Amino acid sequence: QKEVEQDPGPLSVPEGAIVSLNCTYSNSAFQYFMWYRQYSRKGPELLMYTYSSGNKEDGRFTAQVDKSSKYISLFIRDSQPSDSATYLCAKGGSSNTGKLIFGQGTTLQVKP
Amino acid sequence: DVKVTQSSRYLVKRTGEKVFLECVQDMDHENMFWYRQDPGLGLRLIYFSYDVKMKEKGDIPEGYSVSREKKERFSLILESASTNQTSMYLCASSLRGEVTGELFFGEGSRLTVL
């Protein structure tokens, strides 16, 4: 079993829809979590990070961590065609080396 | 702005060739990483380095080696390329000790081995 599991999709939604992207993890050590966004032919870029249970909001994006079920989620409200990308969840492996463990990535397409 | 530059965006090599992938970062980061990205498998860590001349194996180091002679430069070497090493290779860097451990990625090097 991979330490971080993510459904690769693809996921296709109409513009304006609420999108829910999810990951599960198995190792409870070093519990900080990140979401990266990767546009086609580009490297991933950090979108959001959370360091504890609960929600963190940034504009249309909300990151949620449920430690009891080992579940992390990213919600996108009022989705836009410009949100079309691959979304990667990641979990901190070591705060000293900065090593991250990534999920498989979910490809999202938002149709106008 | 942090910039991570990968020297080659697209490479085509033949089986058995030696391949060098170069990565340079300009933000004085201690940590540098090489990942490969394949459909359905996500990003898998090949090697990482947390200081000059230091290196540690990641999850899939077989068939690869690395070199870090200067802080800003981290090279990935395929001693004898094979077709199963056809992939997207991503270099990243980060600041040591930062809790969030944000990785800054280059744009990737797409390698095709024929």
Short mmCIF file of C-alpha atoms in Angstrom, two decimals:
data_model
loop_
_atom_site.label_atom_id
_atom_site.label_comp_id
_atom_site.label_asym_id
_atom_site.label_seq_id
_atom_site.Cartn_x
_atom_site.Cartn_y
_atom_site.Cartn_z
CA GLN A 1 0.00 0.00 0.00
CA LYS A 2 1.28 3.43 -0.92
CA GLU A 3 1.69 5.80 2.00
CA VAL A 4 -0.49 8.41 0.25
CA GLU A 5 -3.30 7.24 -2.01
CA GLN A 6 -5.18 9.44 -4.47
CA ASP A 7 -7.72 8.63 -7.13
CA PRO A 8 -6.10 9.65 -10.45
CA GLY A 9 -9.44 10.42 -12.11
CA PRO A 10 -9.80 12.04 -14.58
CA LEU A 11 -12.51 14.22 -13.15
CA SER A 12 -14.62 16.40 -15.44
CA VAL A 13 -17.03 19.02 -14.10
CA PRO A 14 -18.97 21.97 -15.54
CA GLU A 15 -17.85 25.50 -14.79
CA GLY A 16 -19.21 26.72 -11.45
CA ALA A 17 -19.35 23.27 -9.86
CA ILE A 18 -17.94 22.46 -6.43
CA VAL A 19 -15.02 20.08 -6.78
CA SER A 20 -13.89 17.66 -4.09
CA LEU A 21 -10.45 16.05 -4.37
CA ASN A 22 -9.44 13.45 -1.81
CA CYS A 23 -6.47 11.53 -0.50
CA THR A 24 -5.89 8.99 2.23
CA TYR A 25 -2.66 8.36 4.09
CA SER A 26 -1.38 5.51 6.20
CA ASN A 27 1.56 6.84 8.26
CA SER A 28 0.67 9.27 11.04
CA ALA A 29 4.20 10.64 11.46
CA PHE A 30 5.02 14.24 10.42
CA GLN A 31 1.50 15.43 9.89
CA TYR A 32 1.68 18.33 7.58
CA PHE A 33 -0.08 18.13 4.27
CA MET A 34 0.12 20.01 1.04
CA TRP A 35 -1.75 20.39 -2.19
CA TYR A 36 0.19 21.10 -5.35
CA ARG A 37 -1.29 22.14 -8.67
CA GLN A 38 0.37 21.17 -11.93
CA TYR A 39 -0.63 22.67 -15.24
CA SER A 40 0.11 20.76 -18.43
CA ARG A 41 3.83 20.75 -19.33
CA LYS A 42 4.74 22.60 -16.13
CA GLY A 43 6.19 21.65 -12.78
CA PRO A 44 3.93 21.42 -9.71
CA GLU A 45 3.38 24.55 -7.64
CA LEU A 46 2.27 24.74 -4.02
CA LEU A 47 -1.40 25.61 -3.69
CA MET A 48 -2.07 25.16 0.03
CA TYR A 49 -0.70 23.47 3.11
CA THR A 50 -2.19 22.50 6.45
CA TYR A 51 -0.40 21.50 9.63
CA SER A 52 -3.25 20.21 11.75
CA SER A 53 -6.74 18.87 11.65
CA GLY A 54 -9.55 21.08 10.49
CA ASN A 55 -10.03 23.45 7.60
CA LYS A 56 -7.88 26.06 5.94
CA GLU A 57 -9.42 28.42 3.45
CA ASP A 58 -7.81 30.52 0.70
CA GLY A 59 -10.23 32.19 -1.65
CA ARG A 60 -12.17 29.52 -3.55
CA PHE A 61 -9.99 26.74 -2.13
CA THR A 62 -10.45 24.90 1.17
CA ALA A 63 -8.09 22.23 2.47
CA GLN A 64 -9.40 19.85 5.10
CA VAL A 65 -7.65 17.23 7.22
CA ASP A 66 -9.44 14.51 9.18
CA LYS A 67 -6.81 12.78 11.31
CA SER A 68 -9.24 10.23 12.74
CA SER A 69 -9.96 8.80 9.31
CA LYS A 70 -6.56 9.76 7.79
CA TYR A 71 -8.30 11.65 5.05
CA ILE A 72 -7.27 14.90 3.37
CA SER A 73 -9.45 16.87 0.98
CA LEU A 74 -9.31 19.88 -1.27
CA PHE A 75 -12.53 21.67 -2.15
CA ILE A 76 -12.78 24.13 -5.03
CA ARG A 77 -15.82 26.39 -5.08
CA ASP A 78 -17.15 28.03 -8.23
CA SER A 79 -14.69 26.08 -10.34
CA GLN A 80 -13.25 27.81 -13.40
CA PRO A 81 -11.74 26.47 -16.65
CA SER A 82 -8.42 27.89 -15.40
CA ASP A 83 -8.60 25.36 -12.53
CA SER A 84 -8.09 22.56 -15.07
CA ALA A 85 -4.88 20.90 -13.95
CA THR A 86 -3.51 17.92 -12.07
CA TYR A 87 -3.81 18.23 -8.30
CA LEU A 88 -1.31 16.38 -6.14
CA CYS A 89 -1.67 15.81 -2.43
CA ALA A 90 1.51 15.43 -0.43
CA LYS A 91 2.44 14.54 3.12
CA GLY A 92 5.51 15.64 5.00
CA GLY A 93 7.99 12.83 5.53
CA SER A 94 10.65 14.69 7.47
CA SER A 95 10.78 18.31 8.51
CA ASN A 96 14.57 18.32 8.36
CA THR A 97 15.15 17.01 4.87
CA GLY A 98 11.94 18.39 3.40
CA LYS A 99 11.10 15.06 1.85
CA LEU A 100 7.47 14.86 0.72
CA ILE A 101 5.43 11.82 -0.19
CA PHE A 102 3.02 12.43 -3.05
CA GLY A 103 -0.24 10.86 -4.09
CA GLN A 104 -0.77 9.81 -7.69
CA GLY A 105 -2.41 13.12 -8.63
CA THR A 106 -5.97 13.76 -9.86
CA THR A 107 -6.50 15.30 -13.28
CA LEU A 108 -9.33 17.82 -13.25
CA GLN A 109 -11.04 19.33 -16.26
CA VAL A 110 -13.49 22.18 -15.80
CA LYS A 111 -15.63 22.62 -18.89
CA PRO A 112 -16.95 26.09 -19.81
CA ASP B 1 11.10 34.44 -7.08
CA VAL B 2 12.64 31.02 -6.63
CA LYS B 3 13.77 29.61 -9.87
CA VAL B 4 14.64 26.01 -10.52
CA THR B 5 16.01 25.47 -13.98
CA GLN B 6 16.30 22.15 -15.72
CA SER B 7 18.66 22.37 -18.63
CA SER B 8 16.79 20.14 -21.07
CA ARG B 9 13.02 20.09 -21.54
CA TYR B 10 12.97 17.23 -24.04
CA LEU B 11 15.56 14.53 -24.68
CA VAL B 12 15.60 11.47 -26.90
CA LYS B 13 18.29 8.90 -26.17
CA ARG B 14 19.08 5.36 -27.22
CA THR B 15 19.23 2.33 -24.97
CA GLY B 16 22.60 2.06 -23.28
CA GLU B 17 23.50 5.74 -23.59
CA LYS B 18 24.67 7.71 -20.58
CA VAL B 19 22.28 10.53 -19.78
CA PHE B 20 22.87 13.63 -17.68
CA LEU B 21 20.00 15.74 -16.41
CA GLU B 22 21.07 19.03 -14.90
CA CYS B 23 19.22 21.16 -12.38
CA VAL B 24 20.17 24.56 -10.98
CA GLN B 25 18.40 26.60 -8.30
CA ASP B 26 19.07 30.22 -7.48
CA MET B 27 17.69 30.57 -3.95
CA ASP B 28 20.48 29.06 -1.86
CA HIS B 29 18.33 26.09 -0.84
CA GLU B 30 20.02 23.26 1.02
CA ASN B 31 17.65 20.49 -0.09
CA MET B 32 17.40 19.28 -3.66
CA PHE B 33 15.40 16.40 -5.08
CA TRP B 34 14.91 14.35 -8.21
CA TYR B 35 11.48 12.85 -8.87
CA ARG B 36 10.10 10.98 -11.80
CA GLN B 37 6.47 11.31 -12.79
CA ASP B 38 4.54 8.61 -14.59
CA PRO B 39 0.81 8.38 -15.35
CA GLY B 40 -1.06 6.61 -12.57
CA LEU B 41 2.04 6.48 -10.35
CA GLY B 42 2.43 10.13 -9.45
CA LEU B 43 5.75 11.54 -8.29
CA ARG B 44 8.28 9.05 -7.04
CA LEU B 45 11.47 10.15 -5.32
CA ILE B 46 14.67 8.95 -6.94
CA TYR B 47 17.37 10.70 -4.89
CA PHE B 48 17.66 13.71 -2.67
CA SER B 49 20.44 15.77 -1.22
CA TYR B 50 20.38 17.97 1.86
CA ASP B 51 23.87 19.39 1.50
CA VAL B 52 26.77 19.62 -0.91
CA LYS B 53 28.29 16.20 -1.57
CA MET B 54 25.52 14.55 0.47
CA LYS B 55 22.99 12.28 -1.16
CA GLU B 56 20.36 9.84 -0.02
CA LYS B 57 18.41 7.25 -1.92
CA GLY B 58 14.74 7.81 -2.43
CA ASP B 59 12.15 5.20 -3.22
CA ILE B 60 13.37 4.18 -6.70
CA PRO B 61 17.16 4.77 -6.95
CA GLU B 62 17.97 1.71 -9.07
CA GLY B 63 19.53 2.63 -12.39
CA TYR B 64 20.27 6.22 -11.31
CA SER B 65 23.03 8.13 -9.61
CA VAL B 66 23.38 11.78 -8.61
CA SER B 67 26.03 14.39 -8.11
CA ARG B 68 26.01 17.51 -5.97
CA GLU B 69 29.36 19.27 -6.17
CA LYS B 70 27.93 22.76 -5.67
CA LYS B 71 25.02 23.90 -3.54
CA GLU B 72 23.02 25.25 -6.45
CA ARG B 73 23.43 22.29 -8.81
CA PHE B 74 22.07 18.75 -8.59
CA SER B 75 22.61 16.34 -11.45
CA LEU B 76 20.82 13.09 -12.20
CA ILE B 77 22.78 10.47 -14.13
CA LEU B 78 21.47 7.45 -15.97
CA GLU B 79 24.57 5.33 -16.47
CA SER B 80 22.99 3.13 -19.14
CA ALA B 81 19.57 4.31 -20.19
CA SER B 82 16.82 1.75 -20.61
CA THR B 83 13.36 2.03 -22.15
CA ASN B 84 11.68 1.76 -18.73
CA GLN B 85 13.39 5.03 -17.79
CA THR B 86 11.28 6.89 -20.33
CA SER B 87 9.53 9.40 -18.10
CA MET B 88 9.12 12.98 -16.96
CA TYR B 89 11.89 13.96 -14.54
CA LEU B 90 11.28 16.77 -12.08
CA CYS B 91 13.90 18.53 -10.02
CA ALA B 92 12.91 20.42 -6.88
CA SER B 93 14.54 22.37 -4.07
CA SER B 94 13.54 23.51 -0.60
CA LEU B 95 14.87 25.33 2.41
CA ARG B 96 16.13 23.06 5.16
CA GLY B 97 14.33 23.15 8.47
CA GLU B 98 11.23 24.90 7.21
CA VAL B 99 8.24 23.13 8.69
CA THR B 100 6.08 23.39 5.61
CA GLY B 101 8.92 22.09 3.48
CA GLU B 102 7.58 23.75 0.36
CA LEU B 103 9.18 22.27 -2.73
CA PHE B 104 9.94 24.49 -5.70
CA PHE B 105 9.93 22.53 -8.93
CA GLY B 106 11.50 23.00 -12.29
CA GLU B 107 9.44 22.59 -15.43
CA GLY B 108 10.57 19.04 -15.99
CA SER B 109 12.69 17.10 -18.45
CA ARG B 110 10.83 14.65 -20.63
CA LEU B 111 13.14 11.79 -21.50
CA THR B 112 12.38 9.23 -24.18
CA VAL B 113 14.65 6.19 -24.41
CA LEU B 114 14.40 4.29 -27.69
#
